[in-house]
Structures are given as structure tokens and as C-alpha cells.
Coordinates of C-alpha atoms in Angstrom, one line a residue:
M20 CA -43.0 48.1 -22.8
K21 CA -43.1 46.3 -19.3
L22 CA -44.8 42.9 -20.6
I23 CA -42.1 42.8 -22.9
V24 CA -39.1 43.4 -20.4
V25 CA -40.6 40.8 -18.2
L26 CA -40.8 38.1 -21.0
C27 CA -37.0 39.0 -22.1
A28 CA -35.7 38.7 -18.6
A29 CA -37.5 35.4 -18.4
L30 CA -36.1 33.7 -21.4
A31 CA -32.5 35.0 -20.4
S32 CA -33.2 33.2 -17.1
A33 CA -34.1 29.6 -18.8
Y34 CA -31.2 30.0 -21.2
A35 CA -28.5 31.0 -18.8
P36 CA -25.7 28.1 -18.4
Q37 CA -26.2 26.9 -15.1
N38 CA -23.7 27.2 -12.5
P39 CA -21.2 24.5 -12.0
A40 CA -20.8 24.6 -8.8
Q41 CA -24.8 24.1 -8.4
P42 CA -25.4 20.9 -10.7
A43 CA -28.8 19.9 -10.9
A44 CA -30.7 17.5 -9.0
E45 CA -30.6 14.7 -11.6
E46 CA -26.7 15.4 -12.2
R47 CA -26.2 15.1 -8.1
I48 CA -23.6 12.5 -7.3
E49 CA -24.5 9.5 -5.1
W50 CA -22.1 8.4 -2.7
V51 CA -22.4 4.2 -1.8
C52 CA -20.9 2.2 0.6
P53 CA -18.9 -0.5 -1.3
M54 CA -19.8 -2.8 1.4
D55 CA -23.5 -2.4 1.8
P56 CA -24.6 -0.8 -1.6
D57 CA -28.0 -0.5 0.2
V58 CA -26.5 2.5 2.4
R59 CA -26.5 5.7 0.0
S60 CA -26.0 9.3 0.6
N61 CA -25.8 12.7 -1.4
D62 CA -22.4 13.6 0.4
P63 CA -19.3 11.9 0.9
G64 CA -19.1 10.3 4.4
R65 CA -18.7 6.8 6.0
C66 CA -21.2 4.0 6.1
R67 CA -23.6 3.9 8.8
K68 CA -23.3 0.1 9.1
C69 CA -19.5 -0.8 8.4
G70 CA -18.0 2.1 8.8
M71 CA -16.6 1.7 5.3
A72 CA -15.8 5.4 3.2
L73 CA -18.7 5.7 0.8
V74 CA -17.6 5.9 -2.6
A75 CA -18.7 8.2 -5.8
G76 CA -20.7 5.3 -7.5
L77 CA -19.5 1.7 -8.0
P78 CA -18.1 0.0 -11.4
D79 CA -20.2 -2.6 -13.1
P80 CA -19.4 -6.0 -10.8
K81 CA -17.5 -8.7 -12.1
E82 CA -16.0 -11.8 -10.2
Y83 CA -12.4 -12.3 -9.6
R84 CA -10.7 -15.4 -9.3
V85 CA -8.8 -17.0 -6.3
D86 CA -5.5 -19.3 -6.7
I87 CA -4.8 -21.2 -3.9
D88 CA -1.3 -22.7 -3.1
I89 CA -0.7 -25.2 -0.6
Q90 CA 2.2 -26.5 1.0
P91 CA 2.8 -29.5 1.4
R92 CA 0.4 -30.7 -1.0
L93 CA -0.4 -33.4 1.1
I94 CA -2.1 -31.9 3.6
R95 CA -2.8 -33.5 7.4
A96 CA -4.7 -32.9 10.0
G97 CA -3.3 -30.9 13.0
Q98 CA -0.1 -30.1 11.1
P99 CA 0.8 -26.6 9.9
A100 CA 0.2 -25.7 6.2
D101 CA 1.6 -22.9 4.4
L102 CA -1.0 -21.2 2.4
T103 CA -0.9 -18.9 -0.6
F104 CA -3.5 -17.0 -2.2
R105 CA -3.2 -14.9 -5.3
V106 CA -6.1 -12.6 -6.6
I107 CA -6.4 -12.8 -10.7
D108 CA -8.2 -10.3 -12.5
P109 CA -10.7 -11.7 -15.0
D110 CA -10.3 -9.0 -17.4
A111 CA -6.2 -8.7 -17.3
G112 CA -5.9 -12.2 -16.3
K113 CA -3.1 -10.8 -14.6
A114 CA -2.2 -10.8 -10.4
V115 CA -3.8 -7.9 -8.7
T116 CA -1.6 -6.2 -6.5
K117 CA -3.2 -3.4 -5.2
F118 CA -6.2 -3.6 -2.9
D119 CA -8.4 -1.4 -0.3
L120 CA -9.1 -1.9 3.1
V121 CA -12.0 -4.1 4.2
H122 CA -12.6 -3.2 8.2
E123 CA -9.1 -2.7 8.5
K124 CA -7.4 -5.6 6.6
Y125 CA -6.6 -6.2 3.0
F126 CA -7.9 -10.0 3.5
H127 CA -10.2 -11.8 5.3
L128 CA -10.2 -15.6 5.4
F129 CA -13.2 -17.6 6.9
V130 CA -12.6 -21.4 7.3
V131 CA -15.7 -23.5 7.9
S132 CA -15.8 -27.5 8.1
R133 CA -18.4 -29.4 5.8
N134 CA -19.9 -30.5 8.9
L135 CA -20.1 -26.8 10.2
A136 CA -18.7 -27.9 13.5
Y137 CA -15.6 -25.7 13.1
F138 CA -15.1 -21.9 12.0
A139 CA -12.5 -19.6 11.8
H140 CA -11.7 -15.9 11.2
E141 CA -8.0 -15.1 9.7
H142 CA -6.4 -12.8 8.2
P143 CA -3.6 -13.5 5.6
E144 CA -0.3 -11.3 5.4
S145 CA 0.2 -9.4 2.2
R146 CA 3.4 -9.8 0.3
P147 CA 4.7 -7.0 -2.0
D148 CA 3.8 -9.2 -5.2
G149 CA 0.1 -9.1 -4.4
S150 CA 0.0 -12.4 -2.7
F151 CA -1.3 -13.1 0.7
V152 CA 0.2 -15.9 3.1
F153 CA -1.1 -17.8 6.0
R154 CA 0.1 -20.8 7.9
F155 CA -2.7 -22.8 9.1
A156 CA -3.5 -26.1 10.4
F157 CA -6.7 -27.5 9.9
P158 CA -7.9 -29.3 12.8
Q159 CA -9.5 -32.6 11.5
T160 CA -10.0 -34.6 8.5
G161 CA -12.5 -34.0 5.7
E162 CA -13.4 -30.9 3.8
Y163 CA -13.3 -27.1 4.2
R164 CA -14.9 -24.1 2.6
L165 CA -12.5 -21.3 2.3
L166 CA -14.1 -17.9 2.1
A167 CA -12.1 -14.8 0.7
D168 CA -13.2 -11.7 1.5
F169 CA -11.3 -8.8 -0.5
Y170 CA -11.4 -5.5 -2.1
P171 CA -9.6 -4.5 -5.2
A172 CA -8.4 -1.3 -6.1
G173 CA -11.1 -0.1 -8.3
A174 CA -13.2 -3.0 -8.4
T175 CA -15.8 -3.7 -5.8
P176 CA -15.7 -6.1 -2.7
Q177 CA -15.3 -9.6 -3.7
M178 CA -16.4 -12.8 -1.2
I179 CA -15.3 -16.0 -3.2
A180 CA -15.1 -19.5 -2.0
R181 CA -13.2 -22.5 -2.7
S182 CA -12.8 -26.1 -1.3
V183 CA -9.9 -28.0 0.7
I184 CA -10.0 -31.4 1.3
V185 CA -7.7 -32.7 4.0
P186 CA -7.6 -36.4 3.4
G187 CA -9.2 -38.6 5.8
S188 CA -12.7 -39.8 7.1
E189 CA -14.6 -36.9 7.5
P190 CA -16.1 -36.5 11.2
Q191 CA -20.0 -36.2 10.7
A192 CA -22.1 -34.1 12.8
V193 CA -26.0 -33.8 13.2
L194 CA -27.1 -30.0 12.5
A195 CA -30.2 -29.1 14.6
A196 CA -31.5 -26.0 15.2
D197 CA -29.8 -24.5 18.2
L198 CA -31.2 -21.1 19.5
D199 CA -29.8 -21.4 23.0
P200 CA -28.3 -18.9 24.9
K201 CA -24.0 -19.2 24.3
E202 CA -21.8 -18.5 27.5
L203 CA -18.3 -17.5 26.0
A204 CA -15.3 -15.9 27.1
N205 CA -16.4 -12.9 28.6
L206 CA -19.6 -12.5 27.0
R207 CA -23.1 -14.0 27.2
V208 CA -25.1 -14.0 24.0
R209 CA -28.8 -14.6 23.0
V210 CA -30.3 -14.2 19.7
R211 CA -33.7 -13.7 18.7
T212 CA -35.5 -13.5 15.2
Q213 CA -38.4 -11.3 13.9
P214 CA -40.2 -13.2 12.6
A215 CA -40.2 -16.0 15.1
Q216 CA -40.0 -18.5 12.2
P217 CA -37.6 -17.0 9.7
I218 CA -39.0 -17.1 6.3
A219 CA -36.7 -17.7 2.9
G220 CA -36.4 -14.4 0.7
Q221 CA -38.0 -12.2 3.1
K222 CA -36.1 -10.0 5.3
T223 CA -35.2 -11.2 9.1
I224 CA -34.3 -9.1 12.2
L225 CA -31.7 -10.8 14.1
F226 CA -31.7 -9.5 17.5
F227 CA -28.4 -10.3 19.5
D228 CA -28.8 -9.2 23.6
V229 CA -25.2 -9.4 24.9
G230 CA -24.0 -8.9 28.5
P231 CA -22.4 -7.2 30.5
S232 CA -22.9 -5.0 27.9
D233 CA -20.0 -2.5 29.4
G234 CA -16.6 -3.0 27.7
L235 CA -18.0 -3.6 24.3
E236 CA -15.6 -2.3 21.6
P237 CA -15.2 -2.0 17.8
Y238 CA -13.9 -5.4 16.4
L239 CA -12.4 -4.9 12.7
G240 CA -13.8 -1.5 12.6
A241 CA -17.8 -2.7 13.3
W242 CA -19.6 -3.7 16.6
G243 CA -20.0 -7.1 15.4
H244 CA -19.3 -9.7 12.5
M245 CA -21.7 -12.4 11.2
L246 CA -21.1 -14.9 8.9
I247 CA -24.2 -17.2 7.5
A248 CA -23.5 -20.6 6.0
S249 CA -26.7 -23.0 4.6
A250 CA -26.2 -26.7 5.4
D251 CA -24.9 -27.5 2.1
L252 CA -22.3 -24.6 2.3
I253 CA -23.5 -23.3 -1.1
D254 CA -24.9 -19.8 0.5
M255 CA -22.6 -17.8 2.6
I256 CA -23.5 -14.5 3.7
H257 CA -21.0 -12.1 5.4
S258 CA -22.8 -9.4 7.3
H259 CA -22.6 -6.3 9.9
P260 CA -24.9 -5.1 12.0
A261 CA -27.8 -2.3 10.9
F262 CA -27.0 0.1 13.0
E263 CA -23.3 1.4 14.3
D264 CA -24.4 2.1 17.9
A265 CA -23.8 -0.6 20.1
G266 CA -25.8 -1.5 23.5
A267 CA -26.9 -4.7 25.1
T268 CA -28.9 -5.5 21.9
I269 CA -27.3 -5.3 18.5
Q270 CA -29.3 -5.9 15.4
F271 CA -28.4 -7.7 12.1
N272 CA -30.8 -7.5 9.1
V273 CA -30.4 -10.5 6.7
I274 CA -32.7 -12.2 3.6
F275 CA -31.9 -15.8 4.1
P276 CA -32.0 -16.8 0.2
R277 CA -33.2 -20.4 0.5
P278 CA -35.4 -22.5 3.4
G279 CA -33.6 -24.9 5.2
L280 CA -31.0 -25.1 8.0
H281 CA -28.6 -21.9 8.4
R282 CA -25.2 -21.8 10.9
I283 CA -24.4 -18.7 12.2
W284 CA -21.6 -17.5 13.5
V285 CA -21.4 -14.1 15.5
Q286 CA -18.6 -11.8 16.8
F287 CA -18.5 -9.6 19.4
Q288 CA -15.2 -7.9 21.2
R289 CA -15.3 -6.9 24.7
R290 CA -12.5 -5.8 27.1
G291 CA -10.2 -7.1 23.9
I292 CA -11.5 -10.5 23.6
V293 CA -13.1 -11.4 20.7
N294 CA -16.1 -13.8 21.4
T295 CA -17.5 -16.1 19.0
A296 CA -21.2 -17.3 19.2
A297 CA -22.5 -20.3 16.9
F298 CA -26.5 -20.8 16.3
T299 CA -28.2 -22.8 14.1
V300 CA -31.2 -21.1 13.0
P301 CA -34.3 -22.9 11.0
V302 CA -35.7 -21.1 7.8
S303 CA -39.0 -21.8 6.5
E304 CA -40.4 -21.5 2.8
L305 CA -42.5 -19.2 1.8
R306 CA -46.2 -20.3 1.3

């Protein structure tokens, strides 16, 4: 009789409905950072790298279109032009009107000249119709690469590149490896790489030694922002520190997609001043 009772109890336990408040391990919701998808958690919270709120899974990625209207149409170097950006949903074919914040802003705009000598990180102003406007004077003639960084509500973060040409001869610049320390407005920045010779397709750690380190502050929700551009401006990467704490050394982890020279702009804020340092890193081919 005792054996039958034990067997019945075991069967009852096996077929009993699970407590909905305690889902099985395989049904557990995974929380992901929309900016750094490699950061995942079993619980809600914020990304340890960029500080963005984790979301309960990400939708399938799709690329949005960015239309740019520039007035006047004939752009002249050194003269202000009004840029209007409209983000188009690829499925609906309509302009997007709702966006989520990305590092305290709805729209980040990076401007890089074709010769990689000029860099700017700006933030166009949003309008009720979902468009973004910005007045900007391109400093010189030639081609510029505009990288739009935004986050349509209910989608995935986007980084869309467009080109703009300012008529006239393009100033030439010779790009060469440059890892020399930089003296900035109120900060000194030195870069070290691990491995000493970065290899395409392999993880590279970039250590930025900053000084004085006192007075460092988060800039747009992160301890640093970095933009990487390949010499031909085809590959562009926006990255943030690997860890959320700041000190005398700030670490970024990157994977350079191709061999060749890569221009790096890194930004740190100290005592209310944003310091931008530029380096050129040679990347070798995997052998």
C-alpha cells in the first residue's frame, strides 16, 4: 500500500500545472541591450556598457531609410545650410514619428570628411512630424559622410550613412598611422592596443590613458564615445567603453572588419568640456 501511495504522489507532482509566477528555465525572458546586443540578463535593468535600459528581447532587425533635404541646394563651404532628416519605415513606407532615446538624444549625427581630416558629433532638433533639423556649415569643399544614429520606437537602433558633396576641389590629406598622445582642451589622451598589432576580424582592446583623471564625467550617458571609420569610409562603427566605471584608463573592445588604416575619434568629458582625440590605427590581415 505504501508503494502505491508514493507512486500516486509522484505522478500527481509530474502532471500538476506549473505555477505561472515561476516559469521554467527555458521559458525565462532574456533582457537585451538594444545598443550592445552582447549584453544580456535574466532580469530587467541597464546595460553595464552604455547605460541604456534593457528590453525583453529585440525584434528582427530591418534597415530604415533616411531622406535628407538640404537648403540651399547649392551648398557652399563655410556657409550655413539647413539639413532636414526624415526617417522612413521600410515596411509602411511612411515617415517615423516616434523614437526612443539613445544616450540622452533622439538623433545623433556624425559628420566625417572624405579625407578623414574633419569630424563632428552633433544632435539635430526634433520636430512634431518626426523630422530632425540642423543648421550646419561644411568647413571645406569635397565629399562628406553623414552617419545618422537613431532608435525608431518598437524597432532596433539604426546607423545609416549618407553622402553629401560640397562642390569644389577636394582637399587632399595623407593618412598615416598615428598613435601619438594628444593634448586637448583640458585632457591628455594616450592610446594602447592589445594586441600591439590589431588584426582584422579579431578582438582588439583599445586602452585610453587619460589625465588628469579627476573631474571625468559621463558624456551623453556614457563615459566615452568612439567612432571608427575605415580609410575608404565604407565601414563605420560607433562604440562605447566596455565597462561603466571610469578611471585613469578607459577600455573599448572592438573588432576591425577589414585590414588597412582606420581613423578613430574618441570623446571624453572633463569638468563640462568635451575633448575629442583622433588617432589612426593600422590593422593587419589575418594570416
